[in-house]
PDB file of C-alpha atoms in Angstrom:
ATOM      1  CA  GLN L   1       0.167   0.000   0.090  1.00 93.00           C
ATOM      2  CA  VAL L   2       1.594   3.004  -1.016  1.00 96.00           C
ATOM      3  CA  GLU L   3       1.485   6.024   1.506  1.00 98.00           C
ATOM      4  CA  LEU L   4       2.688   9.744   1.528  1.00 98.00           C
ATOM      5  CA  GLN L   5       3.382  11.881   4.429  1.00 98.00           C
ATOM      6  CA  GLU L   6       4.383  15.556   4.188  1.00 98.00           C
ATOM      7  CA  SER L   7       6.363  17.289   6.879  1.00 98.00           C
ATOM      8  CA  GLY L   8       8.067  20.916   7.167  1.00 96.00           C
ATOM      9  CA  PRO L   9       7.869  24.162   9.150  1.00 97.00           C
ATOM     10  CA  GLY L  10       4.010  24.980   9.817  1.00 96.00           C
ATOM     11  CA  LEU L  11       5.058  28.641  10.102  1.00 98.00           C
ATOM     12  CA  VAL L  12       6.733  30.428   7.609  1.00 98.00           C
ATOM     13  CA  LYS L  13       7.515  34.530   7.399  1.00 98.00           C
ATOM     14  CA  PRO L  14       6.411  36.788   4.590  1.00 98.00           C
ATOM     15  CA  SER L  15       9.011  36.964   1.973  1.00 97.00           C
ATOM     16  CA  GLU L  16      10.786  33.918   2.904  1.00 98.00           C
ATOM     17  CA  THR L  17      11.002  30.486   1.297  1.00 98.00           C
ATOM     18  CA  LEU L  18       8.446  27.438   2.083  1.00 98.00           C
ATOM     19  CA  SER L  19       9.976  24.204   1.947  1.00 98.00           C
ATOM     20  CA  LEU L  20       8.247  20.808   2.501  1.00 98.00           C
ATOM     21  CA  THR L  21       9.161  17.190   1.934  1.00 98.00           C
ATOM     22  CA  CYS L  22       6.949  13.926   1.031  1.00 98.00           C
ATOM     23  CA  ASP L  23       8.150  10.623   2.410  1.00 98.00           C
ATOM     24  CA  VAL L  24       6.766   7.576   0.181  1.00 98.00           C
ATOM     25  CA  SER L  25       6.212   4.752   1.584  1.00 97.00           C
ATOM     26  CA  GLY L  26       5.204   1.184   0.078  1.00 97.00           C
ATOM     27  CA  TYR L  27       6.523   2.069  -3.275  1.00 97.00           C
ATOM     28  CA  SER L  28       9.936   3.067  -4.912  1.00 96.00           C
ATOM     29  CA  ILE L  29       9.945   6.472  -6.550  1.00 96.00           C
ATOM     30  CA  SER L  30      12.680   4.717  -9.021  1.00 93.00           C
ATOM     31  CA  SER L  31       9.859   2.632 -10.232  1.00 93.00           C
ATOM     32  CA  GLY L  32       8.497   5.907 -12.234  1.00 91.00           C
ATOM     33  CA  TYR L  33       5.807   8.076 -11.994  1.00 96.00           C
ATOM     34  CA  TYR L  34       5.340  11.641 -10.875  1.00 97.00           C
ATOM     35  CA  TRP L  35       4.886  13.105  -7.955  1.00 98.00           C
ATOM     36  CA  ASN L  36       2.769  16.163  -7.355  1.00 98.00           C
ATOM     37  CA  TRP L  37       2.167  18.902  -4.680  1.00 98.00           C
ATOM     38  CA  ILE L  38      -1.283  20.624  -4.520  1.00 98.00           C
ATOM     39  CA  ARG L  39      -2.657  22.791  -1.865  1.00 98.00           C
ATOM     40  CA  GLN L  40      -6.028  23.896  -0.451  1.00 98.00           C
ATOM     41  CA  SER L  41      -7.479  27.006   1.005  1.00 98.00           C
ATOM     42  CA  PRO L  42     -10.639  28.303   1.810  1.00 95.00           C
ATOM     43  CA  GLU L  43     -10.079  31.475  -0.848  1.00 95.00           C
ATOM     44  CA  LYS L  44      -8.731  29.226  -3.721  1.00 94.00           C
ATOM     45  CA  GLY L  45      -9.965  25.444  -3.144  1.00 96.00           C
ATOM     46  CA  LEU L  46      -7.584  23.334  -4.425  1.00 98.00           C
ATOM     47  CA  GLU L  47      -4.908  24.342  -6.438  1.00 98.00           C
ATOM     48  CA  TRP L  48      -2.381  22.044  -8.201  1.00 97.00           C
ATOM     49  CA  ILE L  49       0.793  23.763  -7.722  1.00 97.00           C
ATOM     50  CA  GLY L  50       3.522  21.144 -10.045  1.00 97.00           C
ATOM     51  CA  THR L  51       4.741  18.029 -10.852  1.00 97.00           C
ATOM     52  CA  ASN L  52       8.233  16.383 -11.363  1.00 97.00           C
ATOM     53  CA  SER L  53       9.484  13.016 -11.975  1.00 94.00           C
ATOM     54  CA  LEU L  54      12.555  11.279 -11.320  1.00 92.00           C
ATOM     55  CA  GLY L  55      13.637  12.032 -14.844  1.00 88.00           C
ATOM     56  CA  GLY L  56      13.536  15.174 -14.413  1.00 88.00           C
ATOM     57  CA  ASN L  57       9.914  15.933 -16.554  1.00 91.00           C
ATOM     58  CA  SER L  58       8.445  18.811 -14.583  1.00 94.00           C
ATOM     59  CA  PHE L  59       5.472  21.475 -15.049  1.00 95.00           C
ATOM     60  CA  TYR L  60       4.002  23.844 -12.694  1.00 96.00           C
ATOM     61  CA  ASN L  61       0.749  26.148 -12.311  1.00 95.00           C
ATOM     62  CA  PRO L  62       1.424  29.042 -14.456  1.00 93.00           C
ATOM     63  CA  SER L  63      -0.206  31.231 -11.693  1.00 92.00           C
ATOM     64  CA  LEU L  64       2.511  30.497  -9.456  1.00 93.00           C
ATOM     65  CA  LYS L  65       4.857  32.620 -11.853  1.00 81.00           C
ATOM     66  CA  SER L  66       8.266  30.317 -11.348  1.00 92.00           C
ATOM     67  CA  ARG L  67       8.053  30.632  -7.636  1.00 97.00           C
ATOM     68  CA  ALA L  68       7.449  26.791  -7.143  1.00 98.00           C
ATOM     69  CA  SER L  69      10.181  23.899  -7.811  1.00 97.00           C
ATOM     70  CA  ILE L  70       9.994  20.367  -7.109  1.00 97.00           C
ATOM     71  CA  SER L  71      13.015  18.011  -6.552  1.00 97.00           C
ATOM     72  CA  VAL L  72      12.620  14.004  -6.581  1.00 97.00           C
ATOM     73  CA  ASP L  73      15.230  12.279  -4.025  1.00 96.00           C
ATOM     74  CA  SER L  74      15.347   8.423  -5.106  1.00 94.00           C
ATOM     75  CA  SER L  75      18.053   7.563  -2.916  1.00 96.00           C
ATOM     76  CA  ASN L  76      15.841   8.597   0.089  1.00 96.00           C
ATOM     77  CA  ASN L  77      12.237   7.836  -1.661  1.00 97.00           C
ATOM     78  CA  GLN L  78      11.030  11.425  -1.133  1.00 98.00           C
ATOM     79  CA  PHE L  79      10.292  14.742  -2.947  1.00 98.00           C
ATOM     80  CA  SER L  80      10.200  18.215  -1.955  1.00 98.00           C
ATOM     81  CA  LEU L  81       8.553  21.815  -2.630  1.00 98.00           C
ATOM     82  CA  ARG L  82      10.153  24.979  -2.324  1.00 98.00           C
ATOM     83  CA  LEU L  83       8.322  27.777  -2.812  1.00 98.00           C
ATOM     84  CA  THR L  84       9.630  31.017  -2.820  1.00 98.00           C
ATOM     85  CA  SER L  85       8.609  34.874  -1.945  1.00 97.00           C
ATOM     86  CA  VAL L  86       5.803  33.880  -0.163  1.00 98.00           C
ATOM     87  CA  THR L  87       3.069  36.074   1.010  1.00 98.00           C
ATOM     88  CA  ALA L  88      -0.391  35.465   3.005  1.00 97.00           C
ATOM     89  CA  ALA L  89      -2.024  34.118   0.001  1.00 97.00           C
ATOM     90  CA  ASP L  90      -0.010  31.064   0.248  1.00 98.00           C
ATOM     91  CA  THR L  91      -1.448  30.168   3.426  1.00 98.00           C
ATOM     92  CA  ALA L  92      -2.886  26.609   2.913  1.00 98.00           C
ATOM     93  CA  VAL L  93      -2.774  22.991   3.826  1.00 98.00           C
ATOM     94  CA  TYR L  94      -0.640  21.205   1.466  1.00 98.00           C
ATOM     95  CA  TYR L  95      -0.604  17.966   0.071  1.00 98.00           C
ATOM     96  CA  CYS L  96       2.080  15.487  -1.805  1.00 98.00           C
ATOM     97  CA  ALA L  97       0.311  12.857  -4.280  1.00 98.00           C
ATOM     98  CA  ARG L  98       1.277  10.789  -6.820  1.00 98.00           C
ATOM     99  CA  SER L  99       0.220  10.607 -10.615  1.00 97.00           C
ATOM    100  CA  ILE L 100       0.781   8.092 -13.022  1.00 93.00           C
ATOM    101  CA  ARG L 101       0.893  10.668 -15.917  1.00 91.00           C
ATOM    102  CA  PRO L 102       1.353  14.821 -15.613  1.00 90.00           C
ATOM    103  CA  PHE L 103      -1.876  16.537 -14.594  1.00 88.00           C
ATOM    104  CA  ASN L 104      -3.977  13.093 -14.483  1.00 88.00           C
ATOM    105  CA  TRP L 105      -5.336  11.299 -11.632  1.00 94.00           C
ATOM    106  CA  PHE L 106      -3.631  12.354  -8.314  1.00 97.00           C
ATOM    107  CA  ASP L 107      -3.686   8.946  -6.047  1.00 96.00           C
ATOM    108  CA  PRO L 108      -3.032   8.635  -3.178  1.00 97.00           C
ATOM    109  CA  TRP L 109      -2.498  11.807  -1.435  1.00 98.00           C
ATOM    110  CA  GLY L 110      -0.734  12.381   1.708  1.00 98.00           C
ATOM    111  CA  GLN L 111      -2.705  13.598   4.808  1.00 98.00           C
ATOM    112  CA  GLY L 112      -2.137  17.331   4.355  1.00 98.00           C
ATOM    113  CA  THR L 113      -0.093  19.785   6.527  1.00 98.00           C
ATOM    114  CA  LEU L 114      -1.054  23.509   7.245  1.00 98.00           C
ATOM    115  CA  VAL L 115       1.562  26.173   6.544  1.00 98.00           C
ATOM    116  CA  THR L 116       0.608  29.611   7.672  1.00 98.00           C
ATOM    117  CA  VAL L 117       2.452  32.420   6.314  1.00 98.00           C
ATOM    118  CA  SER L 118       2.986  35.222   9.051  1.00 97.00           C
ATOM    119  CA  SER L 119       5.252  37.388  10.689  1.00 96.00           C
TER     120      SER L 119
ATOM    121  CA  ASN Q   1      -6.417  28.170 -19.056  1.00 84.00           C
ATOM    122  CA  PHE Q   2      -9.792  27.066 -18.014  1.00 95.00           C
ATOM    123  CA  MET Q   3     -12.600  26.754 -15.522  1.00 97.00           C
ATOM    124  CA  LEU Q   4     -14.443  23.550 -13.730  1.00 98.00           C
ATOM    125  CA  THR Q   5     -17.584  24.680 -12.491  1.00 98.00           C
ATOM    126  CA  GLN Q   6     -19.593  23.032  -9.910  1.00 98.00           C
ATOM    127  CA  THR Q   7     -22.677  23.444  -7.867  1.00 95.00           C
ATOM    128  CA  HIS Q   8     -21.853  24.608  -4.443  1.00 96.00           C
ATOM    129  CA  SER Q   9     -24.224  22.113  -2.414  1.00 97.00           C
ATOM    130  CA  VAL Q  10     -26.622  19.350  -3.084  1.00 98.00           C
ATOM    131  CA  SER Q  11     -28.805  17.470  -0.611  1.00 97.00           C
ATOM    132  CA  GLU Q  12     -30.858  14.294  -0.690  1.00 97.00           C
ATOM    133  CA  SER Q  13     -32.223  11.455   1.240  1.00 97.00           C
ATOM    134  CA  PRO Q  14     -30.631   8.340   2.022  1.00 98.00           C
ATOM    135  CA  GLY Q  15     -31.460   5.808  -0.372  1.00 98.00           C
ATOM    136  CA  LYS Q  16     -31.991   8.524  -3.294  1.00 98.00           C
ATOM    137  CA  THR Q  17     -30.162   8.985  -6.245  1.00 98.00           C
ATOM    138  CA  VAL Q  18     -28.027  12.106  -6.569  1.00 98.00           C
ATOM    139  CA  THR Q  19     -25.837  13.794  -9.779  1.00 98.00           C
ATOM    140  CA  ILE Q  20     -23.271  16.270  -9.016  1.00 98.00           C
ATOM    141  CA  SER Q  21     -22.182  18.216 -12.366  1.00 98.00           C
ATOM    142  CA  CYS Q  22     -19.000  19.986 -13.561  1.00 98.00           C
ATOM    143  CA  THR Q  23     -18.925  22.180 -16.370  1.00 98.00           C
ATOM    144  CA  ARG Q  24     -15.589  23.112 -18.499  1.00 98.00           C
ATOM    145  CA  SER Q  25     -15.212  26.764 -19.812  1.00 98.00           C
ATOM    146  CA  SER Q  26     -13.464  26.281 -22.371  1.00 96.00           C
ATOM    147  CA  GLY Q  27     -12.050  23.398 -24.489  1.00 95.00           C
ATOM    148  CA  SER Q  28     -13.594  19.765 -24.666  1.00 96.00           C
ATOM    149  CA  ILE Q  29     -14.488  18.105 -21.871  1.00 97.00           C
ATOM    150  CA  ALA Q  30     -14.043  14.942 -23.921  1.00 97.00           C
ATOM    151  CA  SER Q  31     -10.321  16.113 -25.016  1.00 96.00           C
ATOM    152  CA  ASN Q  32      -8.975  15.060 -21.210  1.00 96.00           C
ATOM    153  CA  PHE Q  33     -10.125  12.763 -18.704  1.00 97.00           C
ATOM    154  CA  VAL Q  34     -12.063  13.683 -15.530  1.00 98.00           C
ATOM    155  CA  GLN Q  35     -11.164  12.516 -12.165  1.00 98.00           C
ATOM    156  CA  TRP Q  36     -13.979  12.903  -8.943  1.00 98.00           C
ATOM    157  CA  TYR Q  37     -12.492  13.177  -5.615  1.00 98.00           C
ATOM    158  CA  GLN Q  38     -14.282  12.761  -2.467  1.00 98.00           C
ATOM    159  CA  GLN Q  39     -12.992  14.512   0.642  1.00 98.00           C
ATOM    160  CA  ARG Q  40     -14.591  13.876   4.187  1.00 97.00           C
ATOM    161  CA  PRO Q  41     -14.250  16.894   6.609  1.00 93.00           C
ATOM    162  CA  GLY Q  42     -10.448  16.616   7.941  1.00 93.00           C
ATOM    163  CA  HIS Q  43      -9.047  14.278   5.531  1.00 97.00           C
ATOM    164  CA  SER Q  44      -7.412  14.271   2.571  1.00 98.00           C
ATOM    165  CA  PRO Q  45      -9.296  13.612  -0.950  1.00 98.00           C
ATOM    166  CA  THR Q  46      -9.963  10.383  -2.128  1.00 98.00           C
ATOM    167  CA  THR Q  47     -10.533   8.862  -5.825  1.00 97.00           C
ATOM    168  CA  VAL Q  48     -13.696   7.807  -6.251  1.00 98.00           C
ATOM    169  CA  ILE Q  49     -13.823   8.167 -10.274  1.00 98.00           C
ATOM    170  CA  TYR Q  50     -10.872   8.252 -12.829  1.00 97.00           C
ATOM    171  CA  GLU Q  51     -10.405   8.874 -16.410  1.00 97.00           C
ATOM    172  CA  ASP Q  52     -14.432   9.518 -16.764  1.00 98.00           C
ATOM    173  CA  ASN Q  53     -15.861   6.667 -15.675  1.00 98.00           C
ATOM    174  CA  ARG Q  54     -13.472   3.974 -13.613  1.00 98.00           C
ATOM    175  CA  ARG Q  55     -13.732   3.101 -10.433  1.00 98.00           C
ATOM    176  CA  PRO Q  56     -10.446   2.398  -8.034  1.00 96.00           C
ATOM    177  CA  SER Q  57     -10.830  -0.878  -6.333  1.00 96.00           C
ATOM    178  CA  GLY Q  58     -12.972  -0.545  -3.213  1.00 96.00           C
ATOM    179  CA  VAL Q  59     -15.094   2.266  -4.149  1.00 98.00           C
ATOM    180  CA  PRO Q  60     -18.695   0.974  -4.678  1.00 97.00           C
ATOM    181  CA  ASP Q  61     -20.588   0.638  -7.887  1.00 97.00           C
ATOM    182  CA  ARG Q  62     -23.239   2.752  -6.368  1.00 98.00           C
ATOM    183  CA  PHE Q  63     -20.369   5.606  -7.809  1.00 98.00           C
ATOM    184  CA  SER Q  64     -20.673   6.293 -11.459  1.00 98.00           C
ATOM    185  CA  GLY Q  65     -19.022   8.859 -13.627  1.00 98.00           C
ATOM    186  CA  SER Q  66     -19.998  10.145 -17.205  1.00 98.00           C
ATOM    187  CA  ILE Q  67     -19.075  12.739 -19.644  1.00 97.00           C
ATOM    188  CA  VAL Q  68     -22.493  14.996 -21.364  1.00 96.00           C
ATOM    189  CA  THR Q  69     -20.527  16.816 -24.587  1.00 96.00           C
ATOM    190  CA  SER Q  70     -23.782  18.461 -25.048  1.00 96.00           C
ATOM    191  CA  SER Q  71     -23.222  20.762 -22.014  1.00 96.00           C
ATOM    192  CA  ASN Q  72     -19.258  20.435 -22.121  1.00 98.00           C
ATOM    193  CA  SER Q  73     -19.818  18.896 -18.925  1.00 98.00           C
ATOM    194  CA  ALA Q  74     -18.864  15.635 -16.469  1.00 98.00           C
ATOM    195  CA  SER Q  75     -20.979  14.457 -14.319  1.00 98.00           C
ATOM    196  CA  LEU Q  76     -20.721  11.742 -11.095  1.00 98.00           C
ATOM    197  CA  THR Q  77     -23.845   9.934 -10.089  1.00 98.00           C
ATOM    198  CA  ILE Q  78     -24.251   8.181  -6.637  1.00 98.00           C
ATOM    199  CA  SER Q  79     -27.089   5.929  -6.144  1.00 98.00           C
ATOM    200  CA  GLY Q  80     -28.501   4.248  -3.010  1.00 98.00           C
ATOM    201  CA  LEU Q  81     -27.494   7.471  -0.822  1.00 98.00           C
ATOM    202  CA  LYS Q  82     -25.777   6.342   2.512  1.00 97.00           C
ATOM    203  CA  THR Q  83     -25.158   8.893   5.490  1.00 96.00           C
ATOM    204  CA  GLU Q  84     -21.269   7.993   4.751  1.00 96.00           C
ATOM    205  CA  ASP Q  85     -21.636   9.425   1.467  1.00 98.00           C
ATOM    206  CA  GLU Q  86     -22.181  12.978   3.106  1.00 98.00           C
ATOM    207  CA  ALA Q  87     -18.868  14.852   1.570  1.00 98.00           C
ATOM    208  CA  ASP Q  88     -17.213  17.466  -0.490  1.00 98.00           C
ATOM    209  CA  TYR Q  89     -16.994  16.294  -3.920  1.00 98.00           C
ATOM    210  CA  PHE Q  90     -14.317  17.836  -6.338  1.00 98.00           C
ATOM    211  CA  CYS Q  91     -14.033  17.530 -10.194  1.00 98.00           C
ATOM    212  CA  GLN Q  92     -10.181  17.738 -11.776  1.00 98.00           C
ATOM    213  CA  SER Q  93      -9.065  17.677 -15.220  1.00 98.00           C
ATOM    214  CA  TYR Q  94      -6.188  19.261 -17.564  1.00 96.00           C
ATOM    215  CA  ASP Q  95      -4.986  20.292 -20.299  1.00 93.00           C
ATOM    216  CA  THR Q  96      -1.435  20.396 -22.048  1.00 90.00           C
ATOM    217  CA  THR Q  97       0.177  22.749 -19.543  1.00 88.00           C
ATOM    218  CA  THR Q  98      -1.836  22.445 -16.007  1.00 94.00           C
ATOM    219  CA  ALA Q  99      -4.144  20.691 -13.943  1.00 96.00           C
ATOM    220  CA  VAL Q 100      -7.497  22.203 -12.824  1.00 97.00           C
ATOM    221  CA  PHE Q 101      -9.926  21.547  -9.858  1.00 98.00           C
ATOM    222  CA  GLY Q 102     -13.267  22.307  -9.857  1.00 98.00           C
ATOM    223  CA  GLY Q 103     -15.051  24.471  -6.596  1.00 98.00           C
ATOM    224  CA  GLY Q 104     -16.340  21.553  -5.101  1.00 98.00           C
ATOM    225  CA  THR Q 105     -19.887  20.329  -4.214  1.00 98.00           C
ATOM    226  CA  LYS Q 106     -20.854  19.953  -0.684  1.00 98.00           C
ATOM    227  CA  LEU Q 107     -23.091  16.587  -0.221  1.00 98.00           C
ATOM    228  CA  THR Q 108     -25.645  16.504   2.711  1.00 98.00           C
ATOM    229  CA  VAL Q 109     -27.841  13.255   3.173  1.00 97.00           C
ATOM    230  CA  LEU Q 110     -30.193  13.852   5.362  1.00 92.00           C
TER     231      LEU Q 110
END
């Protein structure tokens, strides 16, 4: 059974960089698939942030204006999100999720982690 | 990019059938697969329908999905409603550059 678990700081200051990690168990990242970050807030609902594969085939939501980057680490079977220059609008529950192809069918999802942007 | 529009809320009685719709603003709904996710309060989303009409293992056949090209929309139908079906339901699709989620429909079973 594939399981994903997010971790990282729950509080980030405005203008700083948000960094989160997703640990994958029950599946080897080296076997393939795409690794995604998705966030959810009352204001914007569910918002796909981006995806990357071990081979470096990455895509990002244009609305984030190149602030997001996702890296995949097969040696530790985890992947990470960096979101730069955060503002209060980036406050959300952040989920990691797997997909077979870019953009299509996110499953499973992690349990989510709340990140608040505040000074 | 396009948007996916869902009715904000719907309510129905146990045992009845409910249909939740998801309308694509531009581009053909049939061009890219549609997924449906269920999210119960305090939990992360789980898939009930993927690739328009396919059910993951473990999802009861009371859940079905379809595409309605005439209205450029997708539909999720839940028959034989149970109280445990009460949740938020989100549709999701994509184009060549991004994935898009609908705003969600809150299903109340009372």
